[in-house]
Amino acid sequence: MTTLASRATAGKATRARRLPAMKVAPYLWVLPAVALFAIFKLYPIAWSFWLSLFRTDGALQTFAGAANYRRLTGDPLFWTALRNTAVILAVQVPLMLGIAVGLAVALNSPLLRFRGLIRLGFFLPMVTGLVAYGLLFAVLLNPQSGLVNWVLGLAGIPPVPWLTDTLWARIALGLALTWHYTGYNAVIFLSRLQSLPKDLYDAAAVDGASSWHRFRHVTLPGLRPVILLTLVMSTIGTLQLFDEPYVLTNGGPDNSTLTVGLYLYNNGFKYLDFGYASAIAYALAVIIGLLGIVQFRVLGDRA
């Protein structure tokens, strides 16, 4: 009996020692990921905010409090960049998503042959690097020697100043963005379309609904959650837009394609005013957060 009791006591002691180890073990497994996140994410975010409180004068940095944020409110170039970004967001994003929805519906048609190959072709632009496709469009839309103007000339159309006129430069930027991202969004819409119950379409057809009414009353309501997702993603991407205007137009002509992301880059790495660039970054983060909240409040309940 004494031996059994001692074994039971030893077993309880062993389990008592294992219990804290079992509780700690999961945290040890996630510790490397948490450490990397803290080093490469949290620390730069916190340091950027601290940096935004300093004014840069050459190699000298002096504490300025909220002066950089007050400077934003009176900086006409910042408001120009914000206005340009808002125009792209208001015009190009709805146009791109509308084309993507139509493209997804067409790709989902059972009458379409070689669907896999065609879907791949529309998705391939997304695989192209941002700088690579920016350079591609810069060559194609070159006003003097670009392929697009050469083709237009064959049709008797005079050369278009794609990258040297304020209006056409914005159109060229919108064309590049639409070409690159439409296929990606179409694939997202297509995945949602393929999960919609076919019974809904059959019931609508039995009730005599036309193709347009089936699209309006069955397809669009089914796509609402994905429309919200792509709208939020496109909003975030547009507000952070940098590569395309940097490669295509460098913000010109006359700052007509200057975006907030490009203006942030210029202040940080061209003028070495890292304090002001950090303030722009935080202002942009606040704008993105507010727009995201509005979009979820307006569209979230309907999705």
PDB file of C-alpha atoms in Angstrom:
ATOM      1  CA  MET A   1       0.000   0.000   0.000  1.00  0.00           C
ATOM      2  CA  THR A   2       2.839   2.315   0.875  1.00  0.00           C
ATOM      3  CA  THR A   3       4.415   1.679  -2.531  1.00  0.00           C
ATOM      4  CA  LEU A   4       1.161   2.391  -4.376  1.00  0.00           C
ATOM      5  CA  ALA A   5       0.642   5.592  -2.424  1.00  0.00           C
ATOM      6  CA  SER A   6       4.163   6.757  -3.139  1.00  0.00           C
ATOM      7  CA  ARG A   7       3.715   6.025  -6.849  1.00  0.00           C
ATOM      8  CA  ALA A   8       0.455   7.963  -6.908  1.00  0.00           C
ATOM      9  CA  THR A   9       2.120  10.891  -5.155  1.00  0.00           C
ATOM     10  CA  ALA A  10       5.017  10.795  -7.607  1.00  0.00           C
ATOM     11  CA  GLY A  11       2.582  10.720 -10.530  1.00  0.00           C
ATOM     12  CA  LYS A  12       0.727  13.755  -9.231  1.00  0.00           C
ATOM     13  CA  ALA A  13       3.998  15.590  -8.762  1.00  0.00           C
ATOM     14  CA  THR A  14       5.051  14.770 -12.331  1.00  0.00           C
ATOM     15  CA  ARG A  15       1.716  15.971 -13.738  1.00  0.00           C
ATOM     16  CA  ALA A  16       1.993  19.132 -11.644  1.00  0.00           C
ATOM     17  CA  ARG A  17       5.407  19.815 -13.161  1.00  0.00           C
ATOM     18  CA  ARG A  18       4.167  19.109 -16.705  1.00  0.00           C
ATOM     19  CA  LEU A  19       1.142  21.418 -16.441  1.00  0.00           C
ATOM     20  CA  PRO A  20       3.084  24.723 -16.369  1.00  0.00           C
ATOM     21  CA  ALA A  21       5.297  23.457 -19.180  1.00  0.00           C
ATOM     22  CA  MET A  22       2.222  22.624 -21.280  1.00  0.00           C
ATOM     23  CA  LYS A  23       0.843  26.113 -20.678  1.00  0.00           C
ATOM     24  CA  VAL A  24       4.106  27.796 -21.672  1.00  0.00           C
ATOM     25  CA  ALA A  25       4.855  25.614 -24.716  1.00  0.00           C
ATOM     26  CA  PRO A  26       2.356  27.297 -27.133  1.00  0.00           C
ATOM     27  CA  TYR A  27       3.804  30.731 -26.366  1.00  0.00           C
ATOM     28  CA  LEU A  28       7.311  29.453 -27.057  1.00  0.00           C
ATOM     29  CA  TRP A  29       6.188  28.220 -30.476  1.00  0.00           C
ATOM     30  CA  VAL A  30       4.697  31.583 -31.476  1.00  0.00           C
ATOM     31  CA  LEU A  31       7.505  33.613 -29.892  1.00  0.00           C
ATOM     32  CA  PRO A  32       9.683  33.760 -33.078  1.00  0.00           C
ATOM     33  CA  ALA A  33       6.745  35.050 -35.146  1.00  0.00           C
ATOM     34  CA  VAL A  34       5.839  37.610 -32.470  1.00  0.00           C
ATOM     35  CA  ALA A  35       9.473  38.724 -32.213  1.00  0.00           C
ATOM     36  CA  LEU A  36       9.769  39.183 -35.999  1.00  0.00           C
ATOM     37  CA  PHE A  37       6.464  41.075 -36.091  1.00  0.00           C
ATOM     38  CA  ALA A  38       7.620  43.356 -33.274  1.00  0.00           C
ATOM     39  CA  ILE A  39      11.011  44.022 -34.889  1.00  0.00           C
ATOM     40  CA  PHE A  40       9.902  44.535 -38.477  1.00  0.00           C
ATOM     41  CA  LYS A  41       6.367  45.936 -37.950  1.00  0.00           C
ATOM     42  CA  LEU A  42       5.689  47.415 -34.515  1.00  0.00           C
ATOM     43  CA  TYR A  43       9.099  49.036 -34.060  1.00  0.00           C
ATOM     44  CA  PRO A  44       9.101  50.831 -37.456  1.00  0.00           C
ATOM     45  CA  ILE A  45       5.513  52.024 -36.885  1.00  0.00           C
ATOM     46  CA  ALA A  46       6.355  53.395 -33.441  1.00  0.00           C
ATOM     47  CA  TRP A  47       9.637  54.915 -34.635  1.00  0.00           C
ATOM     48  CA  SER A  48       7.883  56.562 -37.585  1.00  0.00           C
ATOM     49  CA  PHE A  49       5.420  58.250 -35.238  1.00  0.00           C
ATOM     50  CA  TRP A  50       8.256  59.444 -33.013  1.00  0.00           C
ATOM     51  CA  LEU A  51      10.103  60.707 -36.093  1.00  0.00           C
ATOM     52  CA  SER A  52       7.006  62.655 -37.192  1.00  0.00           C
ATOM     53  CA  LEU A  53       7.399  64.824 -34.095  1.00  0.00           C
ATOM     54  CA  PHE A  54      10.792  66.135 -35.243  1.00  0.00           C
ATOM     55  CA  ARG A  55      11.753  68.800 -37.760  1.00  0.00           C
ATOM     56  CA  THR A  56      14.652  68.007 -40.089  1.00  0.00           C
ATOM     57  CA  ASP A  57      17.093  70.818 -40.862  1.00  0.00           C
ATOM     58  CA  GLY A  58      19.875  69.275 -42.899  1.00  0.00           C
ATOM     59  CA  ALA A  59      21.565  66.752 -40.623  1.00  0.00           C
ATOM     60  CA  LEU A  60      19.993  68.319 -37.517  1.00  0.00           C
ATOM     61  CA  GLN A  61      16.713  67.095 -36.062  1.00  0.00           C
ATOM     62  CA  THR A  62      14.851  69.184 -33.516  1.00  0.00           C
ATOM     63  CA  PHE A  63      11.749  68.260 -31.582  1.00  0.00           C
ATOM     64  CA  ALA A  64       8.756  70.080 -33.068  1.00  0.00           C
ATOM     65  CA  GLY A  65       5.728  68.373 -31.529  1.00  0.00           C
ATOM     66  CA  ALA A  66       2.737  68.573 -33.847  1.00  0.00           C
ATOM     67  CA  ALA A  67       4.353  71.142 -36.167  1.00  0.00           C
ATOM     68  CA  ASN A  68       4.649  68.668 -39.050  1.00  0.00           C
ATOM     69  CA  TYR A  69       0.946  67.855 -38.796  1.00  0.00           C
ATOM     70  CA  ARG A  70       0.056  71.556 -38.754  1.00  0.00           C
ATOM     71  CA  ARG A  71       2.292  72.010 -41.778  1.00  0.00           C
ATOM     72  CA  LEU A  72       0.188  69.446 -43.646  1.00  0.00           C
ATOM     73  CA  THR A  73      -2.942  71.569 -43.355  1.00  0.00           C
ATOM     74  CA  GLY A  74      -1.253  74.499 -45.076  1.00  0.00           C
ATOM     75  CA  ASP A  75       0.760  72.574 -47.672  1.00  0.00           C
ATOM     76  CA  PRO A  76      -0.836  73.131 -51.120  1.00  0.00           C
ATOM     77  CA  LEU A  77       1.253  70.366 -52.685  1.00  0.00           C
ATOM     78  CA  PHE A  78      -0.060  67.829 -50.175  1.00  0.00           C
ATOM     79  CA  TRP A  79      -3.639  68.814 -50.980  1.00  0.00           C
ATOM     80  CA  THR A  80      -2.865  68.573 -54.706  1.00  0.00           C
ATOM     81  CA  ALA A  81      -1.525  65.053 -54.184  1.00  0.00           C
ATOM     82  CA  LEU A  82      -4.545  64.140 -52.063  1.00  0.00           C
ATOM     83  CA  ARG A  83      -6.930  65.538 -54.691  1.00  0.00           C
ATOM     84  CA  ASN A  84      -5.183  63.603 -57.486  1.00  0.00           C
ATOM     85  CA  THR A  85      -5.389  60.407 -55.435  1.00  0.00           C
ATOM     86  CA  ALA A  86      -9.075  61.026 -54.706  1.00  0.00           C
ATOM     87  CA  VAL A  87      -9.801  61.492 -58.428  1.00  0.00           C
ATOM     88  CA  ILE A  88      -8.149  58.162 -59.225  1.00  0.00           C
ATOM     89  CA  LEU A  89     -10.118  56.541 -56.410  1.00  0.00           C
ATOM     90  CA  ALA A  90     -13.435  58.019 -57.545  1.00  0.00           C
ATOM     91  CA  VAL A  91     -13.025  57.361 -61.283  1.00  0.00           C
ATOM     92  CA  GLN A  92     -10.636  54.488 -61.903  1.00  0.00           C
ATOM     93  CA  VAL A  93     -11.645  52.142 -59.069  1.00  0.00           C
ATOM     94  CA  PRO A  94     -15.411  51.975 -59.889  1.00  0.00           C
ATOM     95  CA  LEU A  95     -14.601  51.636 -63.599  1.00  0.00           C
ATOM     96  CA  MET A  96     -12.114  48.827 -62.910  1.00  0.00           C
ATOM     97  CA  LEU A  97     -14.473  46.935 -60.585  1.00  0.00           C
ATOM     98  CA  GLY A  98     -17.358  47.327 -63.035  1.00  0.00           C
ATOM     99  CA  ILE A  99     -15.253  45.852 -65.851  1.00  0.00           C
ATOM    100  CA  ALA A 100     -14.088  43.091 -63.507  1.00  0.00           C
ATOM    101  CA  VAL A 101     -17.686  42.112 -62.665  1.00  0.00           C
ATOM    102  CA  GLY A 102     -18.646  41.955 -66.351  1.00  0.00           C
ATOM    103  CA  LEU A 103     -15.505  39.987 -67.130  1.00  0.00           C
ATOM    104  CA  ALA A 104     -16.209  37.514 -64.326  1.00  0.00           C
ATOM    105  CA  VAL A 105     -19.753  36.941 -65.584  1.00  0.00           C
ATOM    106  CA  ALA A 106     -18.417  36.320 -69.104  1.00  0.00           C
ATOM    107  CA  LEU A 107     -15.712  33.944 -67.853  1.00  0.00           C
ATOM    108  CA  ASN A 108     -18.313  32.045 -65.838  1.00  0.00           C
ATOM    109  CA  SER A 109     -20.441  31.342 -68.925  1.00  0.00           C
ATOM    110  CA  PRO A 110     -20.727  27.619 -69.752  1.00  0.00           C
ATOM    111  CA  LEU A 111     -20.699  28.556 -73.458  1.00  0.00           C
ATOM    112  CA  LEU A 112     -17.134  29.883 -73.246  1.00  0.00           C
ATOM    113  CA  ARG A 113     -14.490  27.567 -74.682  1.00  0.00           C
ATOM    114  CA  PHE A 114     -10.911  27.341 -73.393  1.00  0.00           C
ATOM    115  CA  ARG A 115     -12.047  29.029 -70.180  1.00  0.00           C
ATOM    116  CA  GLY A 116      -8.940  28.033 -68.227  1.00  0.00           C
ATOM    117  CA  LEU A 117      -6.576  29.538 -70.798  1.00  0.00           C
ATOM    118  CA  ILE A 118      -8.613  32.744 -71.111  1.00  0.00           C
ATOM    119  CA  ARG A 119      -8.789  33.151 -67.325  1.00  0.00           C
ATOM    120  CA  LEU A 120      -5.029  32.732 -67.127  1.00  0.00           C
ATOM    121  CA  GLY A 121      -4.560  35.387 -69.793  1.00  0.00           C
ATOM    122  CA  PHE A 122      -6.611  37.931 -67.879  1.00  0.00           C
ATOM    123  CA  PHE A 123      -4.812  37.139 -64.604  1.00  0.00           C
ATOM    124  CA  LEU A 124      -1.270  37.291 -66.023  1.00  0.00           C
ATOM    125  CA  PRO A 125      -0.991  41.129 -65.837  1.00  0.00           C
ATOM    126  CA  MET A 126      -1.201  40.841 -62.045  1.00  0.00           C
ATOM    127  CA  VAL A 127       1.903  38.647 -62.049  1.00  0.00           C
ATOM    128  CA  THR A 128       3.885  41.336 -63.866  1.00  0.00           C
ATOM    129  CA  GLY A 129       6.058  43.401 -61.543  1.00  0.00           C
ATOM    130  CA  LEU A 130       4.905  46.946 -60.820  1.00  0.00           C
ATOM    131  CA  VAL A 131       8.058  48.584 -62.160  1.00  0.00           C
ATOM    132  CA  ALA A 132       8.167  46.282 -65.188  1.00  0.00           C
ATOM    133  CA  TYR A 133       4.643  47.037 -66.323  1.00  0.00           C
ATOM    134  CA  GLY A 134       5.110  50.733 -65.560  1.00  0.00           C
ATOM    135  CA  LEU A 135       8.117  50.781 -67.888  1.00  0.00           C
ATOM    136  CA  LEU A 136       6.103  48.811 -70.454  1.00  0.00           C
ATOM    137  CA  PHE A 137       3.360  51.444 -70.509  1.00  0.00           C
ATOM    138  CA  ALA A 138       5.942  54.244 -70.563  1.00  0.00           C
ATOM    139  CA  VAL A 139       7.370  52.756 -73.760  1.00  0.00           C
ATOM    140  CA  LEU A 140       3.972  52.014 -75.330  1.00  0.00           C
ATOM    141  CA  LEU A 141       2.593  55.481 -74.565  1.00  0.00           C
ATOM    142  CA  ASN A 142       5.700  57.460 -75.460  1.00  0.00           C
ATOM    143  CA  PRO A 143       4.358  60.505 -77.379  1.00  0.00           C
ATOM    144  CA  GLN A 144       7.165  60.463 -79.965  1.00  0.00           C
ATOM    145  CA  SER A 145       8.017  56.797 -80.527  1.00  0.00           C
ATOM    146  CA  GLY A 146       5.345  54.793 -78.693  1.00  0.00           C
ATOM    147  CA  LEU A 147       3.540  51.891 -80.323  1.00  0.00           C
ATOM    148  CA  VAL A 148       0.101  53.260 -79.423  1.00  0.00           C
ATOM    149  CA  ASN A 149       0.628  56.556 -81.252  1.00  0.00           C
ATOM    150  CA  TRP A 150       2.108  54.653 -84.212  1.00  0.00           C
ATOM    151  CA  VAL A 151      -1.059  52.546 -84.494  1.00  0.00           C
ATOM    152  CA  LEU A 152      -3.219  55.655 -84.131  1.00  0.00           C
ATOM    153  CA  GLY A 153      -1.202  57.269 -86.914  1.00  0.00           C
ATOM    154  CA  LEU A 154      -2.018  54.357 -89.215  1.00  0.00           C
ATOM    155  CA  ALA A 155      -5.682  55.188 -88.659  1.00  0.00           C
ATOM    156  CA  GLY A 156      -5.103  58.856 -89.431  1.00  0.00           C
ATOM    157  CA  ILE A 157      -5.375  59.997 -85.804  1.00  0.00           C
ATOM    158  CA  PRO A 158      -2.836  62.635 -84.703  1.00  0.00           C
ATOM    159  CA  PRO A 159      -0.382  61.710 -81.919  1.00  0.00           C
ATOM    160  CA  VAL A 160      -1.780  61.865 -78.381  1.00  0.00           C
ATOM    161  CA  PRO A 161       0.413  63.532 -75.711  1.00  0.00           C
ATOM    162  CA  TRP A 162      -0.097  60.640 -73.299  1.00  0.00           C
ATOM    163  CA  LEU A 163       2.577  61.551 -70.767  1.00  0.00           C
ATOM    164  CA  THR A 164       3.079  65.270 -71.435  1.00  0.00           C
ATOM    165  CA  ASP A 165      -0.465  66.622 -71.076  1.00  0.00           C
ATOM    166  CA  THR A 166      -2.156  66.875 -67.681  1.00  0.00           C
ATOM    167  CA  LEU A 167      -5.423  65.243 -68.769  1.00  0.00           C
ATOM    168  CA  TRP A 168      -3.887  62.532 -70.928  1.00  0.00           C
ATOM    169  CA  ALA A 169      -1.299  61.707 -68.268  1.00  0.00           C
ATOM    170  CA  ARG A 170      -4.126  60.965 -65.820  1.00  0.00           C
ATOM    171  CA  ILE A 171      -5.872  58.853 -68.449  1.00  0.00           C
ATOM    172  CA  ALA A 172      -2.634  56.963 -69.153  1.00  0.00           C
ATOM    173  CA  LEU A 173      -2.196  56.262 -65.435  1.00  0.00           C
ATOM    174  CA  GLY A 174      -5.793  55.047 -65.198  1.00  0.00           C
ATOM    175  CA  LEU A 175      -5.317  52.764 -68.212  1.00  0.00           C
ATOM    176  CA  ALA A 176      -2.209  51.227 -66.680  1.00  0.00           C
ATOM    177  CA  LEU A 177      -3.917  50.597 -63.354  1.00  0.00           C
ATOM    178  CA  THR A 178      -7.004  49.132 -65.013  1.00  0.00           C
ATOM    179  CA  TRP A 179      -4.912  46.780 -67.175  1.00  0.00           C
ATOM    180  CA  HIS A 180      -2.923  45.534 -64.201  1.00  0.00           C
ATOM    181  CA  TYR A 181      -5.641  44.993 -61.594  1.00  0.00           C
ATOM    182  CA  THR A 182      -8.855  44.205 -63.496  1.00  0.00           C
ATOM    183  CA  GLY A 183      -8.024  40.547 -64.079  1.00  0.00           C
ATOM    184  CA  TYR A 184      -7.080  40.041 -60.441  1.00  0.00           C
ATOM    185  CA  ASN A 185     -10.428  41.394 -59.233  1.00  0.00           C
ATOM    186  CA  ALA A 186     -12.260  39.428 -61.933  1.00  0.00           C
ATOM    187  CA  VAL A 187     -10.788  36.194 -60.566  1.00  0.00           C
ATOM    188  CA  ILE A 188     -12.042  37.099 -57.075  1.00  0.00           C
ATOM    189  CA  PHE A 189     -15.532  37.795 -58.459  1.00  0.00           C
ATOM    190  CA  LEU A 190     -15.404  34.588 -60.485  1.00  0.00           C
ATOM    191  CA  SER A 191     -14.637  32.478 -57.420  1.00  0.00           C
ATOM    192  CA  ARG A 192     -17.708  33.939 -55.728  1.00  0.00           C
ATOM    193  CA  LEU A 193     -19.908  33.392 -58.789  1.00  0.00           C
ATOM    194  CA  GLN A 194     -18.951  29.739 -58.917  1.00  0.00           C
ATOM    195  CA  SER A 195     -20.125  29.283 -55.329  1.00  0.00           C
ATOM    196  CA  LEU A 196     -23.597  30.788 -55.895  1.00  0.00           C
ATOM    197  CA  PRO A 197     -26.412  28.169 -55.921  1.00  0.00           C
ATOM    198  CA  LYS A 198     -27.596  27.417 -59.446  1.00  0.00           C
ATOM    199  CA  ASP A 199     -31.098  26.862 -58.054  1.00  0.00           C
ATOM    200  CA  LEU A 200     -31.497  30.635 -57.731  1.00  0.00           C
ATOM    201  CA  TYR A 201     -30.887  31.124 -61.457  1.00  0.00           C
ATOM    202  CA  ASP A 202     -33.164  28.214 -62.341  1.00  0.00           C
ATOM    203  CA  ALA A 203     -35.952  29.636 -60.174  1.00  0.00           C
ATOM    204  CA  ALA A 204     -35.526  33.086 -61.735  1.00  0.00           C
ATOM    205  CA  ALA A 205     -35.628  31.580 -65.228  1.00  0.00           C
ATOM    206  CA  VAL A 206     -38.813  29.668 -64.391  1.00  0.00           C
ATOM    207  CA  ASP A 207     -40.381  32.924 -63.193  1.00  0.00           C
ATOM    208  CA  GLY A 208     -39.596  34.470 -66.577  1.00  0.00           C
ATOM    209  CA  ALA A 209     -36.728  36.731 -65.475  1.00  0.00           C
ATOM    210  CA  SER A 210     -34.575  38.039 -68.315  1.00  0.00           C
ATOM    211  CA  SER A 211     -30.772  37.847 -68.322  1.00  0.00           C
ATOM    212  CA  TRP A 212     -30.575  41.427 -67.070  1.00  0.00           C
ATOM    213  CA  HIS A 213     -33.000  40.780 -64.206  1.00  0.00           C
ATOM    214  CA  ARG A 214     -31.118  37.610 -63.223  1.00  0.00           C
ATOM    215  CA  PHE A 215     -27.912  39.623 -63.162  1.00  0.00           C
ATOM    216  CA  ARG A 216     -29.484  42.456 -61.170  1.00  0.00           C
ATOM    217  CA  HIS A 217     -31.471  40.413 -58.653  1.00  0.00           C
ATOM    218  CA  VAL A 218     -29.358  37.255 -58.303  1.00  0.00           C
ATOM    219  CA  THR A 219     -25.766  37.904 -59.394  1.00  0.00           C
ATOM    220  CA  LEU A 220     -25.206  41.348 -57.866  1.00  0.00           C
ATOM    221  CA  PRO A 221     -26.722  40.492 -54.446  1.00  0.00           C
ATOM    222  CA  GLY A 222     -24.575  37.363 -54.367  1.00  0.00           C
ATOM    223  CA  LEU A 223     -21.463  39.402 -55.194  1.00  0.00           C
ATOM    224  CA  ARG A 224     -22.004  42.051 -52.505  1.00  0.00           C
ATOM    225  CA  PRO A 225     -19.586  40.587 -49.918  1.00  0.00           C
ATOM    226  CA  VAL A 226     -16.847  40.299 -52.551  1.00  0.00           C
ATOM    227  CA  ILE A 227     -17.618  43.760 -53.933  1.00  0.00           C
ATOM    228  CA  LEU A 228     -17.082  45.150 -50.440  1.00  0.00           C
ATOM    229  CA  LEU A 229     -13.813  43.233 -50.130  1.00  0.00           C
ATOM    230  CA  THR A 230     -12.425  44.384 -53.481  1.00  0.00           C
ATOM    231  CA  LEU A 231     -13.600  47.945 -52.876  1.00  0.00           C
ATOM    232  CA  VAL A 232     -11.762  48.142 -49.555  1.00  0.00           C
ATOM    233  CA  MET A 233      -8.634  46.527 -51.018  1.00  0.00           C
ATOM    234  CA  SER A 234      -8.689  48.830 -54.047  1.00  0.00           C
ATOM    235  CA  THR A 235      -9.197  51.873 -51.821  1.00  0.00           C
ATOM    236  CA  ILE A 236      -6.187  50.975 -49.693  1.00  0.00           C
ATOM    237  CA  GLY A 237      -4.072  50.248 -52.766  1.00  0.00           C
ATOM    238  CA  THR A 238      -5.068  53.478 -54.523  1.00  0.00           C
ATOM    239  CA  LEU A 239      -4.368  55.666 -51.505  1.00  0.00           C
ATOM    240  CA  GLN A 240      -0.898  54.085 -51.283  1.00  0.00           C
ATOM    241  CA  LEU A 241      -0.293  54.423 -55.034  1.00  0.00           C
ATOM    242  CA  PHE A 242       3.386  55.026 -55.784  1.00  0.00           C
ATOM    243  CA  ASP A 243       5.058  52.754 -58.350  1.00  0.00           C
ATOM    244  CA  GLU A 244       2.944  53.596 -61.387  1.00  0.00           C
ATOM    245  CA  PRO A 245       3.081  57.416 -61.180  1.00  0.00           C
ATOM    246  CA  TYR A 246       6.769  57.247 -60.221  1.00  0.00           C
ATOM    247  CA  VAL A 247       7.707  55.160 -63.260  1.00  0.00           C
ATOM    248  CA  LEU A 248       5.235  56.590 -65.792  1.00  0.00           C
ATOM    249  CA  THR A 249       5.218  60.325 -65.119  1.00  0.00           C
ATOM    250  CA  ASN A 250       7.178  60.977 -61.903  1.00  0.00           C
ATOM    251  CA  GLY A 251       4.166  62.971 -60.735  1.00  0.00           C
ATOM    252  CA  GLY A 252       4.027  65.252 -63.767  1.00  0.00           C
ATOM    253  CA  PRO A 253       3.227  67.068 -65.835  1.00  0.00           C
ATOM    254  CA  ASP A 254       2.582  70.016 -63.528  1.00  0.00           C
ATOM    255  CA  ASN A 255       1.966  67.657 -60.561  1.00  0.00           C
ATOM    256  CA  SER A 256      -1.161  66.320 -62.286  1.00  0.00           C
ATOM    257  CA  THR A 257      -0.312  62.701 -61.373  1.00  0.00           C
ATOM    258  CA  LEU A 258       1.368  63.391 -58.045  1.00  0.00           C
ATOM    259  CA  THR A 259      -0.099  61.005 -55.455  1.00  0.00           C
ATOM    260  CA  VAL A 260       0.184  61.022 -51.683  1.00  0.00           C
ATOM    261  CA  GLY A 261       2.493  57.997 -51.797  1.00  0.00           C
ATOM    262  CA  LEU A 262       4.792  59.694 -54.310  1.00  0.00           C
ATOM    263  CA  TYR A 263       4.780  62.946 -52.325  1.00  0.00           C
ATOM    264  CA  LEU A 264       5.679  60.988 -49.192  1.00  0.00           C
ATOM    265  CA  TYR A 265       8.583  59.360 -51.048  1.00  0.00           C
ATOM    266  CA  ASN A 266       9.839  62.697 -52.390  1.00  0.00           C
ATOM    267  CA  ASN A 267       9.908  64.254 -48.932  1.00  0.00           C
ATOM    268  CA  GLY A 268      11.591  61.273 -47.338  1.00  0.00           C
ATOM    269  CA  PHE A 269      14.168  60.201 -49.917  1.00  0.00           C
ATOM    270  CA  LYS A 270      14.515  63.196 -52.222  1.00  0.00           C
ATOM    271  CA  TYR A 271      14.429  66.048 -49.730  1.00  0.00           C
ATOM    272  CA  LEU A 272      15.499  63.898 -46.734  1.00  0.00           C
ATOM    273  CA  ASP A 273      12.742  65.427 -44.602  1.00  0.00           C
ATOM    274  CA  PHE A 274      11.912  62.211 -42.788  1.00  0.00           C
ATOM    275  CA  GLY A 275       9.902  63.921 -40.060  1.00  0.00           C
ATOM    276  CA  TYR A 276       7.469  65.468 -42.511  1.00  0.00           C
ATOM    277  CA  ALA A 277       7.344  62.261 -44.568  1.00  0.00           C
ATOM    278  CA  SER A 278       6.408  60.338 -41.411  1.00  0.00           C
ATOM    279  CA  ALA A 279       3.643  62.845 -40.687  1.00  0.00           C
ATOM    280  CA  ILE A 280       2.301  62.325 -44.226  1.00  0.00           C
ATOM    281  CA  ALA A 281       2.374  58.560 -43.657  1.00  0.00           C
ATOM    282  CA  TYR A 282       0.339  58.849 -40.463  1.00  0.00           C
ATOM    283  CA  ALA A 283      -2.126  61.253 -42.060  1.00  0.00           C
ATOM    284  CA  LEU A 284      -2.552  58.763 -44.896  1.00  0.00           C
ATOM    285  CA  ALA A 285      -3.091  55.916 -42.411  1.00  0.00           C
ATOM    286  CA  VAL A 286      -5.851  57.932 -40.699  1.00  0.00           C
ATOM    287  CA  ILE A 287      -7.529  58.658 -44.047  1.00  0.00           C
ATOM    288  CA  ILE A 288      -7.419  54.969 -45.011  1.00  0.00           C
ATOM    289  CA  GLY A 289      -8.873  53.983 -41.633  1.00  0.00           C
ATOM    290  CA  LEU A 290     -11.709  56.493 -41.868  1.00  0.00           C
ATOM    291  CA  LEU A 291     -12.610  55.482 -45.424  1.00  0.00           C
ATOM    292  CA  GLY A 292     -12.551  51.821 -44.424  1.00  0.00           C
ATOM    293  CA  ILE A 293     -14.935  52.495 -41.531  1.00  0.00           C
ATOM    294  CA  VAL A 294     -17.300  54.433 -43.813  1.00  0.00           C
ATOM    295  CA  GLN A 295     -17.276  51.683 -46.436  1.00  0.00           C
ATOM    296  CA  PHE A 296     -18.036  48.979 -43.872  1.00  0.00           C
ATOM    297  CA  ARG A 297     -20.779  51.089 -42.283  1.00  0.00           C
ATOM    298  CA  VAL A 298     -22.436  51.863 -45.619  1.00  0.00           C
ATOM    299  CA  LEU A 299     -21.957  48.531 -47.400  1.00  0.00           C
ATOM    300  CA  GLY A 300     -21.273  46.105 -44.582  1.00  0.00           C
ATOM    301  CA  ASP A 301     -24.901  45.598 -43.574  1.00  0.00           C
ATOM    302  CA  ARG A 302     -25.937  45.014 -47.169  1.00  0.00           C
ATOM    303  CA  ALA A 303     -23.149  42.541 -47.902  1.00  0.00           C
TER     304      ALA A 303
END
